[in-house]
């Protein structure tokens, strides 16, 4: 969805996207910037590249290095956003990691990290940002869950538990704000070809002695009926839609965008 000067629906607003230096988060930040929002980016890796990509749309962008496992750093990030732009109008809880192993072999430090980054960080951003949104009687929180918020897959206990948890958290936050101009919803993507999924393809190729193409096809074929990846841009466009007036009575929804995965 390319936004022109006349339909910059988020002009004057500020969006904060956790984990926005890569993959889906960077695509969401780009879509929100194309809709006119100033951006607070967060995450590790190629920070300069991410900032340049957002600034190319003509909005202002800053980065905060908060580690999503650390509540005090999350509080500092929201304070930094307020100091820089005066508000957080749109909050996208996107940061996430994955680890694949059966429960009996799952490293406990990976369990703790996945629950902290993929679930608890959204509690910590919301507990600080929601009162400020309510004070202005407008706000949008979009939690990037997963089809794994709705169904399970062997080997992904922590991820599936965190994603089911974030759908519950989304519902509670939506209900607690239902009589205000603040909405809270979740997006549930199927496979999107990002570094997080590329690692699973590489692991599958190594485990089953497959070519990269064959491993990609197997990963998709096992789960996603369309046999196509969802694109990160499609998730960005869905996020912009959830910020629109058309979505103002969507509260506590979990929107699947998964090539038919959860319809099976
Ligand atoms: P990615 O690995 O490309 O990006 C993850 C982002 O999170 C990066 O910016 C990284 O720096 C950041 N991050 C990681 N640990 C962090 C921490 N401790 N503190 C702050 N930032 C941290 O992954 P992605 O595929 O773009 O995933 C983004 C979100 O989408 C995740 O919540 C993931 O569960 C979800 N998701 C992904 C897919 C998929 O197929 N790729 C499908 C469904 C849901």
PDB file of C-alpha atoms and ligand atoms in Angstrom:
ATOM      1  CA  UNK A   1       0.000   0.000   0.000  1.00  0.00           C
ATOM      2  CA  UNK A   2       1.856   3.098  -1.191  1.00  0.00           C
ATOM      3  CA  UNK A   3       0.738   6.204   0.680  1.00  0.00           C
ATOM      4  CA  UNK A   4       0.731   9.522  -1.206  1.00  0.00           C
ATOM      5  CA  UNK A   5       1.072  12.960   0.429  1.00  0.00           C
ATOM      6  CA  UNK A   6      -2.715  13.268   0.475  1.00  0.00           C
ATOM      7  CA  UNK A   7      -3.331  10.007   2.326  1.00  0.00           C
ATOM      8  CA  UNK A   8      -0.611  10.118   4.984  1.00  0.00           C
ATOM      9  CA  UNK A   9      -3.100   8.970   7.566  1.00  0.00           C
ATOM     10  CA  UNK A  10      -0.564   8.887  10.417  1.00  0.00           C
ATOM     11  CA  UNK A  11       1.075  12.281   9.810  1.00  0.00           C
ATOM     12  CA  UNK A  12       1.932  13.906  13.153  1.00  0.00           C
ATOM     13  CA  UNK A  13       1.748  10.616  15.029  1.00  0.00           C
ATOM     14  CA  UNK A  14       4.616   8.660  16.585  1.00  0.00           C
ATOM     15  CA  UNK A  15       5.052   4.910  16.288  1.00  0.00           C
ATOM     16  CA  UNK A  16       7.364   2.695  18.335  1.00  0.00           C
ATOM     17  CA  UNK A  17       8.131  -0.738  16.882  1.00  0.00           C
ATOM     18  CA  UNK A  18      10.159  -3.170  18.984  1.00  0.00           C
ATOM     19  CA  UNK A  19      12.628  -5.344  17.071  1.00  0.00           C
ATOM     20  CA  UNK A  20      12.470  -3.105  14.001  1.00  0.00           C
ATOM     21  CA  UNK A  21      16.034  -3.383  12.698  1.00  0.00           C
ATOM     22  CA  UNK A  22      15.207  -6.500  10.669  1.00  0.00           C
ATOM     23  CA  UNK A  23      12.505  -8.601   9.036  1.00  0.00           C
ATOM     24  CA  UNK A  24       8.844  -7.987   9.853  1.00  0.00           C
ATOM     25  CA  UNK A  25       9.525  -5.154  12.317  1.00  0.00           C
ATOM     26  CA  UNK A  26      11.487  -3.147   9.759  1.00  0.00           C
ATOM     27  CA  UNK A  27       8.731  -3.673   7.170  1.00  0.00           C
ATOM     28  CA  UNK A  28       6.087  -2.551   9.685  1.00  0.00           C
ATOM     29  CA  UNK A  29       8.150   0.527  10.591  1.00  0.00           C
ATOM     30  CA  UNK A  30       8.528   1.334   6.883  1.00  0.00           C
ATOM     31  CA  UNK A  31       4.783   1.019   6.229  1.00  0.00           C
ATOM     32  CA  UNK A  32       3.985   3.239   9.240  1.00  0.00           C
ATOM     33  CA  UNK A  33       6.578   5.788   8.035  1.00  0.00           C
ATOM     34  CA  UNK A  34       5.064   5.744   4.538  1.00  0.00           C
ATOM     35  CA  UNK A  35       1.754   6.561   6.244  1.00  0.00           C
ATOM     36  CA  UNK A  36       3.464   9.614   7.801  1.00  0.00           C
ATOM     37  CA  UNK A  37       4.346   8.503  11.357  1.00  0.00           C
ATOM     38  CA  UNK A  38       7.639   9.410  12.987  1.00  0.00           C
ATOM     39  CA  UNK A  39       9.421   6.295  14.203  1.00  0.00           C
ATOM     40  CA  UNK A  40      11.200   5.008  17.252  1.00  0.00           C
ATOM     41  CA  UNK A  41      13.152   1.943  16.140  1.00  0.00           C
ATOM     42  CA  UNK A  42      14.512  -0.725  18.466  1.00  0.00           C
ATOM     43  CA  UNK A  43      16.587  -3.864  18.051  1.00  0.00           C
ATOM     44  CA  UNK A  44      20.114  -4.977  17.279  1.00  0.00           C
ATOM     45  CA  UNK A  45      22.186  -5.366  14.100  1.00  0.00           C
ATOM     46  CA  UNK A  46      22.202  -2.898  11.202  1.00  0.00           C
ATOM     47  CA  UNK A  47      20.783   0.125  13.021  1.00  0.00           C
ATOM     48  CA  UNK A  48      22.123   2.709  10.538  1.00  0.00           C
ATOM     49  CA  UNK A  49      20.647   0.809   7.590  1.00  0.00           C
ATOM     50  CA  UNK A  50      17.239   0.643   9.284  1.00  0.00           C
ATOM     51  CA  UNK A  51      17.309   4.356  10.184  1.00  0.00           C
ATOM     52  CA  UNK A  52      18.239   5.286   6.593  1.00  0.00           C
ATOM     53  CA  UNK A  53      15.409   3.148   5.177  1.00  0.00           C
ATOM     54  CA  UNK A  54      12.855   4.916   7.397  1.00  0.00           C
ATOM     55  CA  UNK A  55      14.257   8.437   6.888  1.00  0.00           C
ATOM     56  CA  UNK A  56      14.070   7.916   3.097  1.00  0.00           C
ATOM     57  CA  UNK A  57      10.278   8.136   3.455  1.00  0.00           C
ATOM     58  CA  UNK A  58      10.614  11.723   4.743  1.00  0.00           C
ATOM     59  CA  UNK A  59       9.729  11.171   8.422  1.00  0.00           C
ATOM     60  CA  UNK A  60      11.959  11.485  11.486  1.00  0.00           C
ATOM     61  CA  UNK A  61      13.409   8.313  12.992  1.00  0.00           C
ATOM     62  CA  UNK A  62      15.446   7.532  16.093  1.00  0.00           C
ATOM     63  CA  UNK A  63      16.700   4.280  17.580  1.00  0.00           C
ATOM     64  CA  UNK A  64      16.666   3.075  21.181  1.00  0.00           C
ATOM     65  CA  UNK A  65      18.777   0.007  22.100  1.00  0.00           C
ATOM     66  CA  UNK A  66      16.532  -1.355  24.879  1.00  0.00           C
ATOM     67  CA  UNK A  67      16.922  -5.089  25.439  1.00  0.00           C
ATOM     68  CA  UNK A  68      13.400  -6.553  25.555  1.00  0.00           C
ATOM     69  CA  UNK A  69      14.426  -8.874  28.384  1.00  0.00           C
ATOM     70  CA  UNK A  70      15.006  -5.864  30.668  1.00  0.00           C
ATOM     71  CA  UNK A  71      11.955  -4.017  32.078  1.00  0.00           C
ATOM     72  CA  UNK A  72      13.989  -0.969  33.167  1.00  0.00           C
ATOM     73  CA  UNK A  73      15.387  -0.556  29.647  1.00  0.00           C
ATOM     74  CA  UNK A  74      11.863  -0.863  28.215  1.00  0.00           C
ATOM     75  CA  UNK A  75      10.689   1.944  30.530  1.00  0.00           C
ATOM     76  CA  UNK A  76      13.680   4.051  29.432  1.00  0.00           C
ATOM     77  CA  UNK A  77      12.758   3.455  25.772  1.00  0.00           C
ATOM     78  CA  UNK A  78       9.193   4.748  26.229  1.00  0.00           C
ATOM     79  CA  UNK A  79      10.538   7.770  28.162  1.00  0.00           C
ATOM     80  CA  UNK A  80      13.003   8.417  25.313  1.00  0.00           C
ATOM     81  CA  UNK A  81      10.161   8.261  22.769  1.00  0.00           C
ATOM     82  CA  UNK A  82       8.150  10.764  24.815  1.00  0.00           C
ATOM     83  CA  UNK A  83      11.143  13.102  25.178  1.00  0.00           C
ATOM     84  CA  UNK A  84      11.920  12.912  21.446  1.00  0.00           C
ATOM     85  CA  UNK A  85       8.443  13.111  19.913  1.00  0.00           C
ATOM     86  CA  UNK A  86       6.061  13.914  22.804  1.00  0.00           C
ATOM     87  CA  UNK A  87       4.036  10.689  22.655  1.00  0.00           C
ATOM     88  CA  UNK A  88       3.773   7.074  21.609  1.00  0.00           C
ATOM     89  CA  UNK A  89       0.555   6.904  19.569  1.00  0.00           C
ATOM     90  CA  UNK A  90       1.176   3.545  17.899  1.00  0.00           C
ATOM     91  CA  UNK A  91       2.948   0.739  19.753  1.00  0.00           C
ATOM     92  CA  UNK A  92       3.908  -2.403  17.847  1.00  0.00           C
ATOM     93  CA  UNK A  93       5.194  -5.259  19.998  1.00  0.00           C
ATOM     94  CA  UNK A  94       7.154  -7.203  17.414  1.00  0.00           C
ATOM     95  CA  UNK A  95      10.525  -8.274  18.855  1.00  0.00           C
ATOM     96  CA  UNK A  96      10.793 -12.036  18.887  1.00  0.00           C
ATOM     97  CA  UNK A  97      13.183 -14.961  18.813  1.00  0.00           C
ATOM     98  CA  UNK A  98      12.816 -18.677  18.174  1.00  0.00           C
ATOM     99  CA  UNK A  99      14.440 -21.888  19.375  1.00  0.00           C
ATOM    100  CA  UNK A 100      13.470 -25.347  18.159  1.00  0.00           C
ATOM    101  CA  UNK A 101      13.922 -28.400  20.408  1.00  0.00           C
ATOM    102  CA  UNK A 102      11.661 -30.930  22.106  1.00  0.00           C
ATOM    103  CA  UNK A 103      10.562 -30.079  25.657  1.00  0.00           C
ATOM    104  CA  UNK A 104      12.899 -32.588  27.290  1.00  0.00           C
ATOM    105  CA  UNK A 105      15.868 -31.086  25.426  1.00  0.00           C
ATOM    106  CA  UNK A 106      14.811 -27.437  25.564  1.00  0.00           C
ATOM    107  CA  UNK A 107      17.541 -25.284  27.208  1.00  0.00           C
ATOM    108  CA  UNK A 108      15.994 -23.476  30.169  1.00  0.00           C
ATOM    109  CA  UNK A 109      17.801 -20.230  29.315  1.00  0.00           C
ATOM    110  CA  UNK A 110      16.183 -20.296  25.815  1.00  0.00           C
ATOM    111  CA  UNK A 111      12.752 -20.850  27.419  1.00  0.00           C
ATOM    112  CA  UNK A 112      13.279 -17.836  29.707  1.00  0.00           C
ATOM    113  CA  UNK A 113      14.548 -15.632  26.861  1.00  0.00           C
ATOM    114  CA  UNK A 114      11.636 -16.502  24.541  1.00  0.00           C
ATOM    115  CA  UNK A 115       9.023 -15.864  27.237  1.00  0.00           C
ATOM    116  CA  UNK A 116      10.740 -12.562  28.149  1.00  0.00           C
ATOM    117  CA  UNK A 117      11.158 -11.220  24.596  1.00  0.00           C
ATOM    118  CA  UNK A 118       8.090 -12.676  22.841  1.00  0.00           C
ATOM    119  CA  UNK A 119       5.590 -12.195  25.704  1.00  0.00           C
ATOM    120  CA  UNK A 120       6.646 -10.283  28.830  1.00  0.00           C
ATOM    121  CA  UNK A 121       8.131  -7.342  26.884  1.00  0.00           C
ATOM    122  CA  UNK A 122       4.641  -6.557  25.554  1.00  0.00           C
ATOM    123  CA  UNK A 123       3.311  -6.402  29.116  1.00  0.00           C
ATOM    124  CA  UNK A 124       6.100  -3.979  30.054  1.00  0.00           C
ATOM    125  CA  UNK A 125       5.623  -1.679  27.021  1.00  0.00           C
ATOM    126  CA  UNK A 126       1.832  -1.656  27.461  1.00  0.00           C
ATOM    127  CA  UNK A 127       1.837  -1.011  31.211  1.00  0.00           C
ATOM    128  CA  UNK A 128       3.772   2.217  30.540  1.00  0.00           C
ATOM    129  CA  UNK A 129       2.285   3.291  27.188  1.00  0.00           C
ATOM    130  CA  UNK A 130      -1.439   2.538  27.695  1.00  0.00           C
ATOM    131  CA  UNK A 131      -2.120   5.165  30.414  1.00  0.00           C
ATOM    132  CA  UNK A 132      -0.496   7.801  28.194  1.00  0.00           C
ATOM    133  CA  UNK A 133      -2.616   6.755  25.202  1.00  0.00           C
ATOM    134  CA  UNK A 134      -5.766   6.852  27.347  1.00  0.00           C
ATOM    135  CA  UNK A 135      -4.890  10.372  28.511  1.00  0.00           C
ATOM    136  CA  UNK A 136      -4.985  11.474  24.830  1.00  0.00           C
ATOM    137  CA  UNK A 137      -7.983   9.172  24.127  1.00  0.00           C
ATOM    138  CA  UNK A 138      -6.296   7.736  21.041  1.00  0.00           C
ATOM    139  CA  UNK A 139      -3.870   4.911  20.612  1.00  0.00           C
ATOM    140  CA  UNK A 140      -3.167   1.743  18.711  1.00  0.00           C
ATOM    141  CA  UNK A 141      -1.358  -1.301  20.071  1.00  0.00           C
ATOM    142  CA  UNK A 142      -0.589  -4.065  17.600  1.00  0.00           C
ATOM    143  CA  UNK A 143       0.964  -7.239  18.957  1.00  0.00           C
ATOM    144  CA  UNK A 144       2.767  -9.412  16.429  1.00  0.00           C
ATOM    145  CA  UNK A 145       1.720 -12.882  17.528  1.00  0.00           C
ATOM    146  CA  UNK A 146       1.828 -15.813  15.075  1.00  0.00           C
ATOM    147  CA  UNK A 147      -0.262 -18.626  13.726  1.00  0.00           C
ATOM    148  CA  UNK A 148       1.492 -20.315  16.662  1.00  0.00           C
ATOM    149  CA  UNK A 149      -0.760 -18.235  18.903  1.00  0.00           C
ATOM    150  CA  UNK A 150      -3.618 -20.398  17.596  1.00  0.00           C
ATOM    151  CA  UNK A 151      -2.093 -23.814  16.916  1.00  0.00           C
ATOM    152  CA  UNK A 152       0.952 -25.747  18.091  1.00  0.00           C
ATOM    153  CA  UNK A 153       3.933 -27.295  16.313  1.00  0.00           C
ATOM    154  CA  UNK A 154       6.259 -29.907  17.780  1.00  0.00           C
ATOM    155  CA  UNK A 155       9.595 -28.499  18.890  1.00  0.00           C
ATOM    156  CA  UNK A 156       8.346 -24.969  19.533  1.00  0.00           C
ATOM    157  CA  UNK A 157       7.088 -25.153  23.140  1.00  0.00           C
ATOM    158  CA  UNK A 158       8.360 -21.776  24.351  1.00  0.00           C
ATOM    159  CA  UNK A 159       7.402 -19.941  21.168  1.00  0.00           C
ATOM    160  CA  UNK A 160       3.894 -21.464  21.062  1.00  0.00           C
ATOM    161  CA  UNK A 161       3.370 -20.776  24.781  1.00  0.00           C
ATOM    162  CA  UNK A 162       4.512 -17.157  24.367  1.00  0.00           C
ATOM    163  CA  UNK A 163       2.358 -16.591  21.266  1.00  0.00           C
ATOM    164  CA  UNK A 164      -0.752 -18.147  22.860  1.00  0.00           C
ATOM    165  CA  UNK A 165       0.006 -15.932  25.863  1.00  0.00           C
ATOM    166  CA  UNK A 166       0.239 -12.748  23.850  1.00  0.00           C
ATOM    167  CA  UNK A 167      -3.196 -13.383  22.334  1.00  0.00           C
ATOM    168  CA  UNK A 168      -4.612 -13.620  25.864  1.00  0.00           C
ATOM    169  CA  UNK A 169      -2.777 -10.478  26.900  1.00  0.00           C
ATOM    170  CA  UNK A 170      -4.132  -8.720  23.785  1.00  0.00           C
ATOM    171  CA  UNK A 171      -7.720  -9.601  24.734  1.00  0.00           C
ATOM    172  CA  UNK A 172      -7.334  -8.368  28.316  1.00  0.00           C
ATOM    173  CA  UNK A 173      -5.690  -5.104  27.235  1.00  0.00           C
ATOM    174  CA  UNK A 174      -8.423  -4.553  24.622  1.00  0.00           C
ATOM    175  CA  UNK A 175     -11.155  -5.102  27.227  1.00  0.00           C
ATOM    176  CA  UNK A 176      -9.514  -2.833  29.801  1.00  0.00           C
ATOM    177  CA  UNK A 177      -9.536  -0.019  27.187  1.00  0.00           C
ATOM    178  CA  UNK A 178     -12.782  -0.870  25.394  1.00  0.00           C
ATOM    179  CA  UNK A 179     -14.530   2.383  26.325  1.00  0.00           C
ATOM    180  CA  UNK A 180     -11.641   4.540  25.110  1.00  0.00           C
ATOM    181  CA  UNK A 181     -10.083   5.504  21.795  1.00  0.00           C
ATOM    182  CA  UNK A 182      -7.305   2.992  22.415  1.00  0.00           C
ATOM    183  CA  UNK A 183      -7.480  -0.349  20.607  1.00  0.00           C
ATOM    184  CA  UNK A 184      -5.332  -3.434  21.082  1.00  0.00           C
ATOM    185  CA  UNK A 185      -5.188  -6.182  18.461  1.00  0.00           C
ATOM    186  CA  UNK A 186      -2.889  -8.948  17.289  1.00  0.00           C
ATOM    187  CA  UNK A 187      -1.648 -10.162  13.918  1.00  0.00           C
ATOM    188  CA  UNK A 188      -0.996 -13.881  13.418  1.00  0.00           C
ATOM    189  CA  UNK A 189       1.363 -14.459  10.482  1.00  0.00           C
ATOM    190  CA  UNK A 190       2.279 -17.792   8.986  1.00  0.00           C
ATOM    191  CA  UNK A 191       5.802 -18.227   7.571  1.00  0.00           C
ATOM    192  CA  UNK A 192       7.485 -15.010   6.397  1.00  0.00           C
ATOM    193  CA  UNK A 193      10.976 -15.328   4.882  1.00  0.00           C
ATOM    194  CA  UNK A 194      13.023 -13.384   7.459  1.00  0.00           C
ATOM    195  CA  UNK A 195      16.319 -14.215   9.246  1.00  0.00           C
ATOM    196  CA  UNK A 196      14.256 -15.965  11.969  1.00  0.00           C
ATOM    197  CA  UNK A 197      12.797 -18.408   9.412  1.00  0.00           C
ATOM    198  CA  UNK A 198      15.963 -18.632   7.282  1.00  0.00           C
ATOM    199  CA  UNK A 199      17.697 -20.202  10.296  1.00  0.00           C
ATOM    200  CA  UNK A 200      14.983 -22.911  10.436  1.00  0.00           C
ATOM    201  CA  UNK A 201      15.452 -23.544   6.685  1.00  0.00           C
ATOM    202  CA  UNK A 202      19.235 -23.815   7.121  1.00  0.00           C
ATOM    203  CA  UNK A 203      18.800 -26.217  10.068  1.00  0.00           C
ATOM    204  CA  UNK A 204      16.328 -28.368   8.085  1.00  0.00           C
ATOM    205  CA  UNK A 205      18.658 -28.443   5.050  1.00  0.00           C
ATOM    206  CA  UNK A 206      21.547 -29.585   7.260  1.00  0.00           C
ATOM    207  CA  UNK A 207      19.455 -32.157   9.171  1.00  0.00           C
ATOM    208  CA  UNK A 208      17.834 -33.781   6.103  1.00  0.00           C
ATOM    209  CA  UNK A 209      20.688 -33.134   3.572  1.00  0.00           C
ATOM    210  CA  UNK A 210      18.415 -30.949   1.415  1.00  0.00           C
ATOM    211  CA  UNK A 211      19.249 -28.130  -1.004  1.00  0.00           C
ATOM    212  CA  UNK A 212      18.166 -24.665   0.209  1.00  0.00           C
ATOM    213  CA  UNK A 213      15.262 -24.690  -2.308  1.00  0.00           C
ATOM    214  CA  UNK A 214      14.114 -28.153  -1.214  1.00  0.00           C
ATOM    215  CA  UNK A 215      14.331 -27.199   2.481  1.00  0.00           C
ATOM    216  CA  UNK A 216      12.296 -24.024   1.854  1.00  0.00           C
ATOM    217  CA  UNK A 217       9.646 -26.012  -0.046  1.00  0.00           C
ATOM    218  CA  UNK A 218       9.500 -28.659   2.707  1.00  0.00           C
ATOM    219  CA  UNK A 219       9.122 -26.094   5.479  1.00  0.00           C
ATOM    220  CA  UNK A 220       6.247 -24.395   3.648  1.00  0.00           C
ATOM    221  CA  UNK A 221       4.683 -27.588   2.306  1.00  0.00           C
ATOM    222  CA  UNK A 222       4.408 -29.131   5.754  1.00  0.00           C
ATOM    223  CA  UNK A 223       2.315 -26.241   7.108  1.00  0.00           C
ATOM    224  CA  UNK A 224       1.246 -23.475   4.714  1.00  0.00           C
ATOM    225  CA  UNK A 225      -1.360 -24.617   2.124  1.00  0.00           C
ATOM    226  CA  UNK A 226      -0.676 -21.713  -0.266  1.00  0.00           C
ATOM    227  CA  UNK A 227       2.977 -22.905  -0.487  1.00  0.00           C
ATOM    228  CA  UNK A 228       3.891 -19.183  -0.596  1.00  0.00           C
ATOM    229  CA  UNK A 229       5.558 -17.093   2.061  1.00  0.00           C
ATOM    230  CA  UNK A 230       3.521 -14.250   3.540  1.00  0.00           C
ATOM    231  CA  UNK A 231       5.452 -11.029   2.830  1.00  0.00           C
ATOM    232  CA  UNK A 232       6.653  -8.683   5.544  1.00  0.00           C
ATOM    233  CA  UNK A 233       5.119  -5.808   3.590  1.00  0.00           C
ATOM    234  CA  UNK A 234       1.678  -7.448   3.822  1.00  0.00           C
ATOM    235  CA  UNK A 235       2.045  -7.427   7.608  1.00  0.00           C
ATOM    236  CA  UNK A 236       3.111  -3.773   7.459  1.00  0.00           C
ATOM    237  CA  UNK A 237       0.009  -2.919   5.437  1.00  0.00           C
ATOM    238  CA  UNK A 238      -2.220  -4.817   7.891  1.00  0.00           C
ATOM    239  CA  UNK A 239      -0.656  -2.826  10.739  1.00  0.00           C
ATOM    240  CA  UNK A 240      -1.436   0.465   8.967  1.00  0.00           C
ATOM    241  CA  UNK A 241      -5.020  -0.761   8.473  1.00  0.00           C
ATOM    242  CA  UNK A 242      -5.329  -1.475  12.222  1.00  0.00           C
ATOM    243  CA  UNK A 243      -4.350   2.167  12.829  1.00  0.00           C
ATOM    244  CA  UNK A 244      -7.151   3.449  10.589  1.00  0.00           C
ATOM    245  CA  UNK A 245     -10.634   4.646  11.540  1.00  0.00           C
ATOM    246  CA  UNK A 246     -12.047   1.598   9.737  1.00  0.00           C
ATOM    247  CA  UNK A 247     -10.479  -0.539  12.480  1.00  0.00           C
ATOM    248  CA  UNK A 248     -11.531   1.587  15.459  1.00  0.00           C
ATOM    249  CA  UNK A 249     -14.053  -1.028  16.669  1.00  0.00           C
ATOM    250  CA  UNK A 250     -11.669  -3.940  16.257  1.00  0.00           C
ATOM    251  CA  UNK A 251     -10.777  -4.736  19.851  1.00  0.00           C
ATOM    252  CA  UNK A 252      -8.945  -7.852  20.953  1.00  0.00           C
ATOM    253  CA  UNK A 253      -8.916  -9.387  17.469  1.00  0.00           C
ATOM    254  CA  UNK A 254      -6.385 -11.937  16.259  1.00  0.00           C
ATOM    255  CA  UNK A 255      -5.960 -11.476  12.502  1.00  0.00           C
ATOM    256  CA  UNK A 256      -4.594 -14.482  10.651  1.00  0.00           C
ATOM    257  CA  UNK A 257      -2.404 -13.879   7.591  1.00  0.00           C
ATOM    258  CA  UNK A 258      -1.031 -17.370   7.114  1.00  0.00           C
ATOM    259  CA  UNK A 259      -1.630 -18.788   3.615  1.00  0.00           C
ATOM    260  CA  UNK A 260      -4.404 -20.980   5.045  1.00  0.00           C
ATOM    261  CA  UNK A 261      -2.277 -22.626   7.772  1.00  0.00           C
ATOM    262  CA  UNK A 262      -4.826 -22.165  10.575  1.00  0.00           C
ATOM    263  CA  UNK A 263      -7.805 -23.029   8.344  1.00  0.00           C
ATOM    264  CA  UNK A 264      -6.777 -26.691   8.266  1.00  0.00           C
TER     265      UNK A 264
HETATM  266  P1  LIG B   1      13.919 -11.227  12.823  1.00  0.00           P
HETATM  267  O1  LIG B   1      14.896 -12.153  13.476  1.00  0.00           O
HETATM  268  O2  LIG B   1      14.114 -10.854  11.390  1.00  0.00           O
HETATM  269  O3  LIG B   1      13.810  -9.867  13.653  1.00  0.00           O
HETATM  270  C1  LIG B   1      13.709  -9.873  15.060  1.00  0.00           C
HETATM  271  C2  LIG B   1      13.927  -8.471  15.576  1.00  0.00           C
HETATM  272  O4  LIG B   1      13.876  -8.510  16.999  1.00  0.00           O
HETATM  273  C3  LIG B   1      15.310  -7.883  15.208  1.00  0.00           C
HETATM  274  O5  LIG B   1      15.181  -6.497  14.967  1.00  0.00           O
HETATM  275  C4  LIG B   1      16.132  -8.142  16.465  1.00  0.00           C
HETATM  276  O6  LIG B   1      17.224  -7.234  16.615  1.00  0.00           O
HETATM  277  C5  LIG B   1      15.069  -7.924  17.515  1.00  0.00           C
HETATM  278  N1  LIG B   1      15.383  -8.506  18.809  1.00  0.00           N
HETATM  279  C6  LIG B   1      15.746  -9.772  19.094  1.00  0.00           C
HETATM  280  N2  LIG B   1      16.000  -9.897  20.404  1.00  0.00           N
HETATM  281  C7  LIG B   1      15.773  -8.688  20.962  1.00  0.00           C
HETATM  282  C8  LIG B   1      15.861  -8.169  22.282  1.00  0.00           C
HETATM  283  N3  LIG B   1      16.252  -8.936  23.326  1.00  0.00           N
HETATM  284  N4  LIG B   1      15.576  -6.871  22.479  1.00  0.00           N
HETATM  285  C9  LIG B   1      15.215  -6.072  21.456  1.00  0.00           C
HETATM  286  N5  LIG B   1      15.106  -6.501  20.182  1.00  0.00           N
HETATM  287  C10 LIG B   1      15.392  -7.802  19.953  1.00  0.00           C
HETATM  288  O7  LIG B   1      12.498 -11.920  13.068  1.00  0.00           O
HETATM  289  P2  LIG B   1      11.083 -11.756  12.318  1.00  0.00           P
HETATM  290  O8  LIG B   1      10.828 -13.008  11.584  1.00  0.00           O
HETATM  291  O9  LIG B   1      10.994 -10.458  11.606  1.00  0.00           O
HETATM  292  O10 LIG B   1      10.103 -11.764  13.577  1.00  0.00           O
HETATM  293  C11 LIG B   1       9.461 -10.612  14.066  1.00  0.00           C
HETATM  294  C12 LIG B   1       8.225 -11.024  14.852  1.00  0.00           C
HETATM  295  O11 LIG B   1       7.314 -11.686  13.975  1.00  0.00           O
HETATM  296  C13 LIG B   1       8.519 -12.004  15.999  1.00  0.00           C
HETATM  297  O12 LIG B   1       7.704 -11.693  17.114  1.00  0.00           O
HETATM  298  C14 LIG B   1       8.114 -13.335  15.404  1.00  0.00           C
HETATM  299  O13 LIG B   1       7.743 -14.265  16.393  1.00  0.00           O
HETATM  300  C15 LIG B   1       6.932 -12.910  14.559  1.00  0.00           C
HETATM  301  N6  LIG B   1       6.585 -13.871  13.510  1.00  0.00           N
HETATM  302  C16 LIG B   1       7.482 -14.187  12.540  1.00  0.00           C
HETATM  303  C17 LIG B   1       7.112 -15.100  11.556  1.00  0.00           C
HETATM  304  C18 LIG B   1       8.032 -15.481  10.448  1.00  0.00           C
HETATM  305  O14 LIG B   1       7.687 -16.420   9.706  1.00  0.00           O
HETATM  306  N7  LIG B   1       9.160 -14.820  10.239  1.00  0.00           N
HETATM  307  C19 LIG B   1       5.841 -15.688  11.605  1.00  0.00           C
HETATM  308  C20 LIG B   1       4.963 -15.339  12.615  1.00  0.00           C
HETATM  309  C21 LIG B   1       5.348 -14.423  13.571  1.00  0.00           C
END
